[in-house]
Amino acid sequence: MSFIKKCGLTLLTAATFQTQAASVWKVSSGDHTLYIGGTVHMLTPDDYPLPHAYEQAYQAADKVVFETDINAISKPEFRQQMQEQLSFTDGTTIGDVITPSTYGALKDYLTTRHVPIEAIQHLKPSSIAMTLTTLELKHMGFISEGVDQFYANKALQDHKPQAWLETPDAQIKMLSDLNKEDSNSMVQYALDDIKDMTKSMSQIRKSWREGDLAAMEAQELTEFRQEYPEIYQELLVKRNNTWMPQIQKMLTDKPVEFIMVGTLHLAGPDSLLAKLQDSGYQVEKL
């Protein structure tokens, strides 16, 4: 599973998109309600319009809540800050922290995408992983805004309040903390993911559109949890645990929120939906 492919994408026919199923759930606690939707961070033009359940939840909500401040992370200043903090500054290069075989595989892949290794050699492993995922997704045609960016723009136009579960700085810290893990595993993880990305994207995006959490777990989470347990903990489990108190607080206030997070935050035993159900909240799929 890649850093951006938190949900899964594929190239399906337009007719398939007409299904009414979607990765959107209603969560209730007495008279208090909120909605949680799984997002895909990069899409193709053929992915629109989105399933109706997203618009249903958006219209029912007084506020939209994202993983982070979508508008802020789109600005050049943030991208510059992230690049500075996720790059080596002491002369180290990626070749110094991974094995020769992984470095060779990295160089070979970049050659297929017409990117010289020199262009990314000063990036730290987590930044390398994101770069590889983005390159491959764009090569596959995923060039349109994702679900979260779409609704951030819509909320801005509609003057609907926005909030987020973690700050942009917290996202940079999370990515920086990943570099404390084994550097070679981090880069190899991204390279392995790219090999089967077309097939896995097809499977996961079908599950995303249908809201099939069991399939999402089987297709991505089980293997990810077993093969890369430290990365799994950093990317999903720790963040879900941090977000839960905020979500529970939203279930005690008056506004109705529509929370949008990467879909794989909603699948499996460590997911937000599982935690909410275990805490006694009513969870139902739209």
PDB file of C-alpha atoms in Angstrom:
ATOM      1  CA  MET A   1       0.000   0.000   0.000  1.00  0.00           C
ATOM      2  CA  SER A   2       1.419   3.368  -0.999  1.00  0.00           C
ATOM      3  CA  PHE A   3       1.377   6.598   0.967  1.00  0.00           C
ATOM      4  CA  ILE A   4      -1.189   8.259  -1.282  1.00  0.00           C
ATOM      5  CA  LYS A   5      -3.091   5.107  -2.132  1.00  0.00           C
ATOM      6  CA  LYS A   6      -4.846   5.096   1.185  1.00  0.00           C
ATOM      7  CA  CYS A   7      -8.079   4.191  -0.523  1.00  0.00           C
ATOM      8  CA  GLY A   8      -7.477   2.546  -3.851  1.00  0.00           C
ATOM      9  CA  LEU A   9      -8.249   3.565  -7.406  1.00  0.00           C
ATOM     10  CA  THR A  10      -8.892   1.868 -10.711  1.00  0.00           C
ATOM     11  CA  LEU A  11     -10.101   2.362 -14.263  1.00  0.00           C
ATOM     12  CA  LEU A  12     -13.695   1.155 -14.423  1.00  0.00           C
ATOM     13  CA  THR A  13     -16.410   1.895 -16.940  1.00  0.00           C
ATOM     14  CA  ALA A  14     -18.737   4.827 -16.449  1.00  0.00           C
ATOM     15  CA  ALA A  15     -21.651   2.434 -16.090  1.00  0.00           C
ATOM     16  CA  THR A  16     -20.051   0.934 -12.982  1.00  0.00           C
ATOM     17  CA  PHE A  17     -20.017   4.370 -11.363  1.00  0.00           C
ATOM     18  CA  GLN A  18     -23.794   4.503 -11.210  1.00  0.00           C
ATOM     19  CA  THR A  19     -23.930   2.199  -8.178  1.00  0.00           C
ATOM     20  CA  GLN A  20     -25.565   3.786  -5.154  1.00  0.00           C
ATOM     21  CA  ALA A  21     -23.119   2.160  -2.741  1.00  0.00           C
ATOM     22  CA  ALA A  22     -20.274   4.243  -1.340  1.00  0.00           C
ATOM     23  CA  SER A  23     -17.793   4.471   1.512  1.00  0.00           C
ATOM     24  CA  VAL A  24     -19.940   6.806   3.601  1.00  0.00           C
ATOM     25  CA  TRP A  25     -21.323   6.021   7.070  1.00  0.00           C
ATOM     26  CA  LYS A  26     -23.655   7.730   9.524  1.00  0.00           C
ATOM     27  CA  VAL A  27     -22.582   7.668  13.173  1.00  0.00           C
ATOM     28  CA  SER A  28     -25.088   8.441  15.920  1.00  0.00           C
ATOM     29  CA  SER A  29     -25.095   8.987  19.659  1.00  0.00           C
ATOM     30  CA  GLY A  30     -28.601   9.752  20.898  1.00  0.00           C
ATOM     31  CA  ASP A  31     -29.684  12.954  19.147  1.00  0.00           C
ATOM     32  CA  HIS A  32     -26.152  13.685  17.873  1.00  0.00           C
ATOM     33  CA  THR A  33     -25.077  12.643  14.407  1.00  0.00           C
ATOM     34  CA  LEU A  34     -22.070  12.901  12.129  1.00  0.00           C
ATOM     35  CA  TYR A  35     -21.007  11.339   8.843  1.00  0.00           C
ATOM     36  CA  ILE A  36     -17.697   9.709   7.928  1.00  0.00           C
ATOM     37  CA  GLY A  37     -16.620   9.237   4.326  1.00  0.00           C
ATOM     38  CA  GLY A  38     -13.610   7.445   2.911  1.00  0.00           C
ATOM     39  CA  THR A  39     -11.570   9.544   0.509  1.00  0.00           C
ATOM     40  CA  VAL A  40      -9.272   8.939  -2.422  1.00  0.00           C
ATOM     41  CA  HIS A  41      -6.552  11.572  -2.667  1.00  0.00           C
ATOM     42  CA  MET A  42      -5.998  11.347  -6.430  1.00  0.00           C
ATOM     43  CA  LEU A  43      -8.590  10.543  -9.098  1.00  0.00           C
ATOM     44  CA  THR A  44      -9.048  10.377 -12.853  1.00  0.00           C
ATOM     45  CA  PRO A  45     -11.516  12.554 -14.768  1.00  0.00           C
ATOM     46  CA  ASP A  46     -13.683   9.450 -15.242  1.00  0.00           C
ATOM     47  CA  ASP A  47     -14.234   9.184 -11.478  1.00  0.00           C
ATOM     48  CA  TYR A  48     -16.692  12.062 -11.509  1.00  0.00           C
ATOM     49  CA  PRO A  49     -19.442  12.443 -10.531  1.00  0.00           C
ATOM     50  CA  LEU A  50     -18.750  10.884  -7.146  1.00  0.00           C
ATOM     51  CA  PRO A  51     -21.249   8.454  -5.604  1.00  0.00           C
ATOM     52  CA  HIS A  52     -24.400  10.245  -4.425  1.00  0.00           C
ATOM     53  CA  ALA A  53     -23.851   9.341  -0.769  1.00  0.00           C
ATOM     54  CA  TYR A  54     -20.999  11.875  -0.550  1.00  0.00           C
ATOM     55  CA  GLU A  55     -23.259  14.702  -1.644  1.00  0.00           C
ATOM     56  CA  GLN A  56     -26.012  13.441   0.652  1.00  0.00           C
ATOM     57  CA  ALA A  57     -23.686  13.614   3.654  1.00  0.00           C
ATOM     58  CA  TYR A  58     -22.248  16.962   2.559  1.00  0.00           C
ATOM     59  CA  GLN A  59     -25.691  18.546   2.260  1.00  0.00           C
ATOM     60  CA  ALA A  60     -26.729  17.169   5.669  1.00  0.00           C
ATOM     61  CA  ALA A  61     -23.617  18.544   7.361  1.00  0.00           C
ATOM     62  CA  ASP A  62     -23.054  21.957   8.936  1.00  0.00           C
ATOM     63  CA  LYS A  63     -19.276  21.524   8.772  1.00  0.00           C
ATOM     64  CA  VAL A  64     -16.773  19.446   6.804  1.00  0.00           C
ATOM     65  CA  VAL A  65     -13.742  17.964   8.552  1.00  0.00           C
ATOM     66  CA  PHE A  66     -10.654  16.668   6.754  1.00  0.00           C
ATOM     67  CA  GLU A  67      -7.493  14.868   7.817  1.00  0.00           C
ATOM     68  CA  THR A  68      -5.688  18.199   7.586  1.00  0.00           C
ATOM     69  CA  ASP A  69      -6.064  21.732   6.241  1.00  0.00           C
ATOM     70  CA  ILE A  70      -6.514  20.955   2.535  1.00  0.00           C
ATOM     71  CA  ASN A  71      -6.197  24.568   1.458  1.00  0.00           C
ATOM     72  CA  ALA A  72      -2.966  25.108   3.416  1.00  0.00           C
ATOM     73  CA  ILE A  73      -1.171  22.033   2.077  1.00  0.00           C
ATOM     74  CA  SER A  74      -1.932  23.150  -1.485  1.00  0.00           C
ATOM     75  CA  LYS A  75       0.143  26.295  -1.063  1.00  0.00           C
ATOM     76  CA  PRO A  76       3.747  26.554  -2.304  1.00  0.00           C
ATOM     77  CA  GLU A  77       4.913  27.598   1.162  1.00  0.00           C
ATOM     78  CA  PHE A  78       3.812  24.294   2.668  1.00  0.00           C
ATOM     79  CA  ARG A  79       5.367  22.255  -0.122  1.00  0.00           C
ATOM     80  CA  GLN A  80       8.643  24.087   0.388  1.00  0.00           C
ATOM     81  CA  GLN A  81       8.514  23.466   4.136  1.00  0.00           C
ATOM     82  CA  MET A  82       7.819  19.777   3.585  1.00  0.00           C
ATOM     83  CA  GLN A  83      10.641  19.425   1.075  1.00  0.00           C
ATOM     84  CA  GLU A  84      13.091  21.066   3.477  1.00  0.00           C
ATOM     85  CA  GLN A  85      12.151  18.841   6.395  1.00  0.00           C
ATOM     86  CA  LEU A  86      12.043  15.631   4.361  1.00  0.00           C
ATOM     87  CA  SER A  87      15.408  16.125   2.668  1.00  0.00           C
ATOM     88  CA  PHE A  88      18.925  15.338   3.830  1.00  0.00           C
ATOM     89  CA  THR A  89      20.895  18.492   4.619  1.00  0.00           C
ATOM     90  CA  ASP A  90      24.265  17.001   5.612  1.00  0.00           C
ATOM     91  CA  GLY A  91      25.370  15.650   2.257  1.00  0.00           C
ATOM     92  CA  THR A  92      23.760  12.248   2.757  1.00  0.00           C
ATOM     93  CA  THR A  93      22.009  10.763  -0.283  1.00  0.00           C
ATOM     94  CA  ILE A  94      19.416   8.023  -0.535  1.00  0.00           C
ATOM     95  CA  GLY A  95      22.088   5.673  -1.838  1.00  0.00           C
ATOM     96  CA  ASP A  96      23.871   5.945   1.512  1.00  0.00           C
ATOM     97  CA  VAL A  97      20.938   4.588   3.535  1.00  0.00           C
ATOM     98  CA  ILE A  98      19.560   1.761   1.368  1.00  0.00           C
ATOM     99  CA  THR A  99      21.120  -1.415   0.012  1.00  0.00           C
ATOM    100  CA  PRO A 100      22.789  -1.491  -3.416  1.00  0.00           C
ATOM    101  CA  SER A 101      20.063  -3.788  -4.758  1.00  0.00           C
ATOM    102  CA  THR A 102      17.256  -1.474  -3.613  1.00  0.00           C
ATOM    103  CA  TYR A 103      19.155   1.521  -4.984  1.00  0.00           C
ATOM    104  CA  GLY A 104      19.494  -0.257  -8.324  1.00  0.00           C
ATOM    105  CA  ALA A 105      15.766  -1.053  -8.391  1.00  0.00           C
ATOM    106  CA  LEU A 106      14.980   2.568  -7.539  1.00  0.00           C
ATOM    107  CA  LYS A 107      17.222   3.854 -10.314  1.00  0.00           C
ATOM    108  CA  ASP A 108      15.751   1.390 -12.815  1.00  0.00           C
ATOM    109  CA  TYR A 109      12.187   2.465 -11.997  1.00  0.00           C
ATOM    110  CA  LEU A 110      13.008   6.153 -12.257  1.00  0.00           C
ATOM    111  CA  THR A 111      14.586   5.524 -15.650  1.00  0.00           C
ATOM    112  CA  THR A 112      11.292   4.098 -16.919  1.00  0.00           C
ATOM    113  CA  ARG A 113       9.634   7.356 -15.869  1.00  0.00           C
ATOM    114  CA  HIS A 114      12.408   9.520 -17.365  1.00  0.00           C
ATOM    115  CA  VAL A 115      13.478  10.883 -13.977  1.00  0.00           C
ATOM    116  CA  PRO A 116      17.234  11.018 -13.226  1.00  0.00           C
ATOM    117  CA  ILE A 117      18.223   9.592  -9.850  1.00  0.00           C
ATOM    118  CA  GLU A 118      20.050  12.868  -9.168  1.00  0.00           C
ATOM    119  CA  ALA A 119      16.684  14.656  -9.028  1.00  0.00           C
ATOM    120  CA  ILE A 120      15.602  12.785  -5.889  1.00  0.00           C
ATOM    121  CA  GLN A 121      18.851  11.598  -4.304  1.00  0.00           C
ATOM    122  CA  HIS A 122      18.696  14.072  -1.410  1.00  0.00           C
ATOM    123  CA  LEU A 123      15.129  13.115  -0.399  1.00  0.00           C
ATOM    124  CA  LYS A 124      14.603  11.045   2.747  1.00  0.00           C
ATOM    125  CA  PRO A 125      12.933   7.616   2.430  1.00  0.00           C
ATOM    126  CA  SER A 126       9.359   8.717   3.246  1.00  0.00           C
ATOM    127  CA  SER A 127       9.604  11.479   0.657  1.00  0.00           C
ATOM    128  CA  ILE A 128      11.009   9.010  -1.875  1.00  0.00           C
ATOM    129  CA  ALA A 129       8.029   6.735  -1.246  1.00  0.00           C
ATOM    130  CA  MET A 130       5.546   9.567  -1.811  1.00  0.00           C
ATOM    131  CA  THR A 131       7.379  10.646  -4.954  1.00  0.00           C
ATOM    132  CA  LEU A 132       7.297   7.138  -6.422  1.00  0.00           C
ATOM    133  CA  THR A 133       3.590   6.763  -5.721  1.00  0.00           C
ATOM    134  CA  THR A 134       2.771  10.128  -7.262  1.00  0.00           C
ATOM    135  CA  LEU A 135       4.831   9.369 -10.374  1.00  0.00           C
ATOM    136  CA  GLU A 136       3.092   6.043 -10.899  1.00  0.00           C
ATOM    137  CA  LEU A 137      -0.404   7.373 -10.280  1.00  0.00           C
ATOM    138  CA  LYS A 138       0.112  10.210 -12.732  1.00  0.00           C
ATOM    139  CA  HIS A 139       1.507   7.733 -15.251  1.00  0.00           C
ATOM    140  CA  MET A 140      -1.732   5.754 -14.831  1.00  0.00           C
ATOM    141  CA  GLY A 141      -3.843   8.848 -15.478  1.00  0.00           C
ATOM    142  CA  PHE A 142      -4.729   9.949 -11.956  1.00  0.00           C
ATOM    143  CA  ILE A 143      -4.402  13.655 -12.522  1.00  0.00           C
ATOM    144  CA  SER A 144      -7.661  15.017 -11.089  1.00  0.00           C
ATOM    145  CA  GLU A 145      -8.374  16.360  -7.613  1.00  0.00           C
ATOM    146  CA  GLY A 146      -9.348  13.795  -5.006  1.00  0.00           C
ATOM    147  CA  VAL A 147     -12.484  13.558  -2.898  1.00  0.00           C
ATOM    148  CA  ASP A 148     -11.087  15.723  -0.106  1.00  0.00           C
ATOM    149  CA  GLN A 149      -9.855  18.483  -2.425  1.00  0.00           C
ATOM    150  CA  PHE A 150     -13.181  18.441  -4.291  1.00  0.00           C
ATOM    151  CA  TYR A 151     -15.174  19.023  -1.105  1.00  0.00           C
ATOM    152  CA  ALA A 152     -12.693  21.499   0.330  1.00  0.00           C
ATOM    153  CA  ASN A 153     -13.183  23.615  -2.784  1.00  0.00           C
ATOM    154  CA  LYS A 154     -16.945  23.138  -2.673  1.00  0.00           C
ATOM    155  CA  ALA A 155     -17.131  24.107   0.996  1.00  0.00           C
ATOM    156  CA  LEU A 156     -15.097  27.229   0.254  1.00  0.00           C
ATOM    157  CA  GLN A 157     -17.540  28.213  -2.499  1.00  0.00           C
ATOM    158  CA  ASP A 158     -20.550  27.426  -0.290  1.00  0.00           C
ATOM    159  CA  HIS A 159     -19.086  29.255   2.741  1.00  0.00           C
ATOM    160  CA  LYS A 160     -19.429  26.052   4.759  1.00  0.00           C
ATOM    161  CA  PRO A 161     -17.093  25.862   7.781  1.00  0.00           C
ATOM    162  CA  GLN A 162     -14.072  23.561   7.530  1.00  0.00           C
ATOM    163  CA  ALA A 163     -11.955  21.911  10.201  1.00  0.00           C
ATOM    164  CA  TRP A 164      -9.302  19.198  10.349  1.00  0.00           C
ATOM    165  CA  LEU A 165      -8.105  16.386  12.600  1.00  0.00           C
ATOM    166  CA  GLU A 166      -4.399  17.218  12.423  1.00  0.00           C
ATOM    167  CA  THR A 167      -2.408  20.276  11.414  1.00  0.00           C
ATOM    168  CA  PRO A 168      -0.194  20.381   8.313  1.00  0.00           C
ATOM    169  CA  ASP A 169       2.804  20.495  10.661  1.00  0.00           C
ATOM    170  CA  ALA A 170       1.586  17.279  12.292  1.00  0.00           C
ATOM    171  CA  GLN A 171       1.477  15.610   8.890  1.00  0.00           C
ATOM    172  CA  ILE A 172       5.060  16.635   8.199  1.00  0.00           C
ATOM    173  CA  LYS A 173       6.090  15.305  11.621  1.00  0.00           C
ATOM    174  CA  MET A 174       4.353  12.002  10.914  1.00  0.00           C
ATOM    175  CA  LEU A 175       6.214  11.644   7.621  1.00  0.00           C
ATOM    176  CA  SER A 176       9.444  12.674   9.309  1.00  0.00           C
ATOM    177  CA  ASP A 177       8.938  10.120  12.086  1.00  0.00           C
ATOM    178  CA  LEU A 178       8.588   7.402   9.462  1.00  0.00           C
ATOM    179  CA  ASN A 179      12.235   8.016   8.596  1.00  0.00           C
ATOM    180  CA  LYS A 180      13.177   6.624  12.002  1.00  0.00           C
ATOM    181  CA  GLU A 181      12.103   3.229  10.687  1.00  0.00           C
ATOM    182  CA  ASP A 182      14.300   1.050   8.461  1.00  0.00           C
ATOM    183  CA  SER A 183      15.190   3.169   5.421  1.00  0.00           C
ATOM    184  CA  ASN A 184      15.634   0.240   3.070  1.00  0.00           C
ATOM    185  CA  SER A 185      12.254  -1.259   3.999  1.00  0.00           C
ATOM    186  CA  MET A 186      10.586   2.109   3.396  1.00  0.00           C
ATOM    187  CA  VAL A 187      11.863   2.435  -0.166  1.00  0.00           C
ATOM    188  CA  GLN A 188      11.453  -1.256  -0.957  1.00  0.00           C
ATOM    189  CA  TYR A 189       7.870  -1.038   0.314  1.00  0.00           C
ATOM    190  CA  ALA A 190       7.097   1.658  -2.261  1.00  0.00           C
ATOM    191  CA  LEU A 191       8.868  -0.167  -5.086  1.00  0.00           C
ATOM    192  CA  ASP A 192       7.003  -3.407  -4.344  1.00  0.00           C
ATOM    193  CA  ASP A 193       3.701  -1.571  -4.298  1.00  0.00           C
ATOM    194  CA  ILE A 194       4.301  -0.047  -7.710  1.00  0.00           C
ATOM    195  CA  LYS A 195       4.811  -3.442  -9.357  1.00  0.00           C
ATOM    196  CA  ASP A 196       1.177  -4.471  -8.838  1.00  0.00           C
ATOM    197  CA  MET A 197      -0.369  -1.040  -8.648  1.00  0.00           C
ATOM    198  CA  THR A 198      -2.653  -1.395 -11.663  1.00  0.00           C
ATOM    199  CA  LYS A 199      -4.192  -4.607 -10.317  1.00  0.00           C
ATOM    200  CA  SER A 200      -4.373  -3.498  -6.694  1.00  0.00           C
ATOM    201  CA  MET A 201      -5.825  -0.129  -7.636  1.00  0.00           C
ATOM    202  CA  SER A 202      -8.562  -1.888  -9.570  1.00  0.00           C
ATOM    203  CA  GLN A 203      -9.461  -4.128  -6.645  1.00  0.00           C
ATOM    204  CA  ILE A 204      -9.333  -1.459  -3.971  1.00  0.00           C
ATOM    205  CA  ARG A 205     -11.154   1.226  -5.856  1.00  0.00           C
ATOM    206  CA  LYS A 206     -14.004  -1.185  -6.530  1.00  0.00           C
ATOM    207  CA  SER A 207     -14.164  -1.854  -2.795  1.00  0.00           C
ATOM    208  CA  TRP A 208     -14.015   1.881  -2.084  1.00  0.00           C
ATOM    209  CA  ARG A 209     -16.941   2.667  -4.365  1.00  0.00           C
ATOM    210  CA  GLU A 210     -18.979  -0.157  -2.850  1.00  0.00           C
ATOM    211  CA  GLY A 211     -17.961   0.589   0.726  1.00  0.00           C
ATOM    212  CA  ASP A 212     -16.770  -3.026   1.083  1.00  0.00           C
ATOM    213  CA  LEU A 213     -14.610  -2.814   4.205  1.00  0.00           C
ATOM    214  CA  ALA A 214     -13.994  -6.562   4.378  1.00  0.00           C
ATOM    215  CA  ALA A 215     -12.551  -6.535   0.874  1.00  0.00           C
ATOM    216  CA  MET A 216     -10.404  -3.495   1.671  1.00  0.00           C
ATOM    217  CA  GLU A 217      -8.940  -5.267   4.663  1.00  0.00           C
ATOM    218  CA  ALA A 218      -8.299  -8.478   2.739  1.00  0.00           C
ATOM    219  CA  GLN A 219      -6.788  -6.716  -0.282  1.00  0.00           C
ATOM    220  CA  GLU A 220      -4.480  -4.283   1.490  1.00  0.00           C
ATOM    221  CA  LEU A 221      -4.454  -4.150   5.263  1.00  0.00           C
ATOM    222  CA  THR A 222      -3.723  -7.750   6.231  1.00  0.00           C
ATOM    223  CA  GLU A 223      -0.547  -8.008   4.166  1.00  0.00           C
ATOM    224  CA  PHE A 224       0.505  -4.451   5.025  1.00  0.00           C
ATOM    225  CA  ARG A 225       0.065  -5.093   8.762  1.00  0.00           C
ATOM    226  CA  GLN A 226       2.083  -8.316   8.580  1.00  0.00           C
ATOM    227  CA  GLU A 227       4.928  -7.185   6.325  1.00  0.00           C
ATOM    228  CA  TYR A 228       5.376  -3.578   7.494  1.00  0.00           C
ATOM    229  CA  PRO A 229       4.013  -3.444  11.069  1.00  0.00           C
ATOM    230  CA  GLU A 230       5.936  -0.313  12.089  1.00  0.00           C
ATOM    231  CA  ILE A 231       4.772   1.687   9.081  1.00  0.00           C
ATOM    232  CA  TYR A 232       1.223   0.401   9.582  1.00  0.00           C
ATOM    233  CA  GLN A 233       1.299   1.661  13.161  1.00  0.00           C
ATOM    234  CA  GLU A 234       2.623   5.100  12.185  1.00  0.00           C
ATOM    235  CA  LEU A 235       0.357   5.709   9.180  1.00  0.00           C
ATOM    236  CA  LEU A 236      -2.897   4.273  10.446  1.00  0.00           C
ATOM    237  CA  VAL A 237      -3.127   3.090  14.038  1.00  0.00           C
ATOM    238  CA  LYS A 238      -1.451   6.000  15.839  1.00  0.00           C
ATOM    239  CA  ARG A 239      -3.344   8.570  13.814  1.00  0.00           C
ATOM    240  CA  ASN A 240      -6.692   6.817  14.345  1.00  0.00           C
ATOM    241  CA  ASN A 241      -6.046   6.777  18.089  1.00  0.00           C
ATOM    242  CA  THR A 242      -5.238  10.497  18.025  1.00  0.00           C
ATOM    243  CA  TRP A 243      -8.348  11.323  16.020  1.00  0.00           C
ATOM    244  CA  MET A 244     -10.822   9.306  18.093  1.00  0.00           C
ATOM    245  CA  PRO A 245     -11.204  11.749  21.045  1.00  0.00           C
ATOM    246  CA  GLN A 246     -11.867  14.578  18.585  1.00  0.00           C
ATOM    247  CA  ILE A 247     -14.536  12.557  16.789  1.00  0.00           C
ATOM    248  CA  GLN A 248     -16.159  11.534  20.058  1.00  0.00           C
ATOM    249  CA  LYS A 249     -16.309  15.178  21.076  1.00  0.00           C
ATOM    250  CA  MET A 250     -18.079  15.992  17.796  1.00  0.00           C
ATOM    251  CA  LEU A 251     -20.750  13.483  18.809  1.00  0.00           C
ATOM    252  CA  THR A 252     -21.612  15.689  21.788  1.00  0.00           C
ATOM    253  CA  ASP A 253     -21.906  19.066  20.032  1.00  0.00           C
ATOM    254  CA  LYS A 254     -24.709  20.618  18.015  1.00  0.00           C
ATOM    255  CA  PRO A 255     -23.240  20.939  14.490  1.00  0.00           C
ATOM    256  CA  VAL A 256     -23.448  17.951  12.169  1.00  0.00           C
ATOM    257  CA  GLU A 257     -20.001  17.148  10.797  1.00  0.00           C
ATOM    258  CA  PHE A 258     -19.001  15.313   7.636  1.00  0.00           C
ATOM    259  CA  ILE A 259     -15.548  13.828   8.311  1.00  0.00           C
ATOM    260  CA  MET A 260     -13.486  12.730   5.310  1.00  0.00           C
ATOM    261  CA  VAL A 261     -10.375  10.573   5.780  1.00  0.00           C
ATOM    262  CA  GLY A 262      -8.442   8.091   3.669  1.00  0.00           C
ATOM    263  CA  THR A 263     -10.663   5.039   3.219  1.00  0.00           C
ATOM    264  CA  LEU A 264      -8.226   2.596   4.809  1.00  0.00           C
ATOM    265  CA  HIS A 265      -8.622   4.508   8.075  1.00  0.00           C
ATOM    266  CA  LEU A 266     -12.119   3.002   8.058  1.00  0.00           C
ATOM    267  CA  ALA A 267     -11.274  -0.669   7.427  1.00  0.00           C
ATOM    268  CA  GLY A 268      -9.989  -3.387   9.714  1.00  0.00           C
ATOM    269  CA  PRO A 269      -9.901  -3.939  13.486  1.00  0.00           C
ATOM    270  CA  ASP A 270      -7.881  -0.763  14.167  1.00  0.00           C
ATOM    271  CA  SER A 271     -10.172   1.469  12.095  1.00  0.00           C
ATOM    272  CA  LEU A 272     -12.155   4.480  13.202  1.00  0.00           C
ATOM    273  CA  LEU A 273     -15.446   2.719  12.467  1.00  0.00           C
ATOM    274  CA  ALA A 274     -14.434  -0.322  14.519  1.00  0.00           C
ATOM    275  CA  LYS A 275     -13.386   1.905  17.410  1.00  0.00           C
ATOM    276  CA  LEU A 276     -16.658   3.831  17.258  1.00  0.00           C
ATOM    277  CA  GLN A 277     -18.703   0.635  17.242  1.00  0.00           C
ATOM    278  CA  ASP A 278     -16.683  -0.760  20.148  1.00  0.00           C
ATOM    279  CA  SER A 279     -17.365   2.477  22.044  1.00  0.00           C
ATOM    280  CA  GLY A 280     -21.126   1.952  21.720  1.00  0.00           C
ATOM    281  CA  TYR A 281     -21.958   4.364  18.916  1.00  0.00           C
ATOM    282  CA  GLN A 282     -24.467   3.410  16.230  1.00  0.00           C
ATOM    283  CA  VAL A 283     -22.759   3.077  12.833  1.00  0.00           C
ATOM    284  CA  GLU A 284     -24.768   2.556   9.649  1.00  0.00           C
ATOM    285  CA  LYS A 285     -23.796   2.724   6.002  1.00  0.00           C
ATOM    286  CA  LEU A 286     -25.568   5.263   3.799  1.00  0.00           C
TER     287      LEU A 286
END
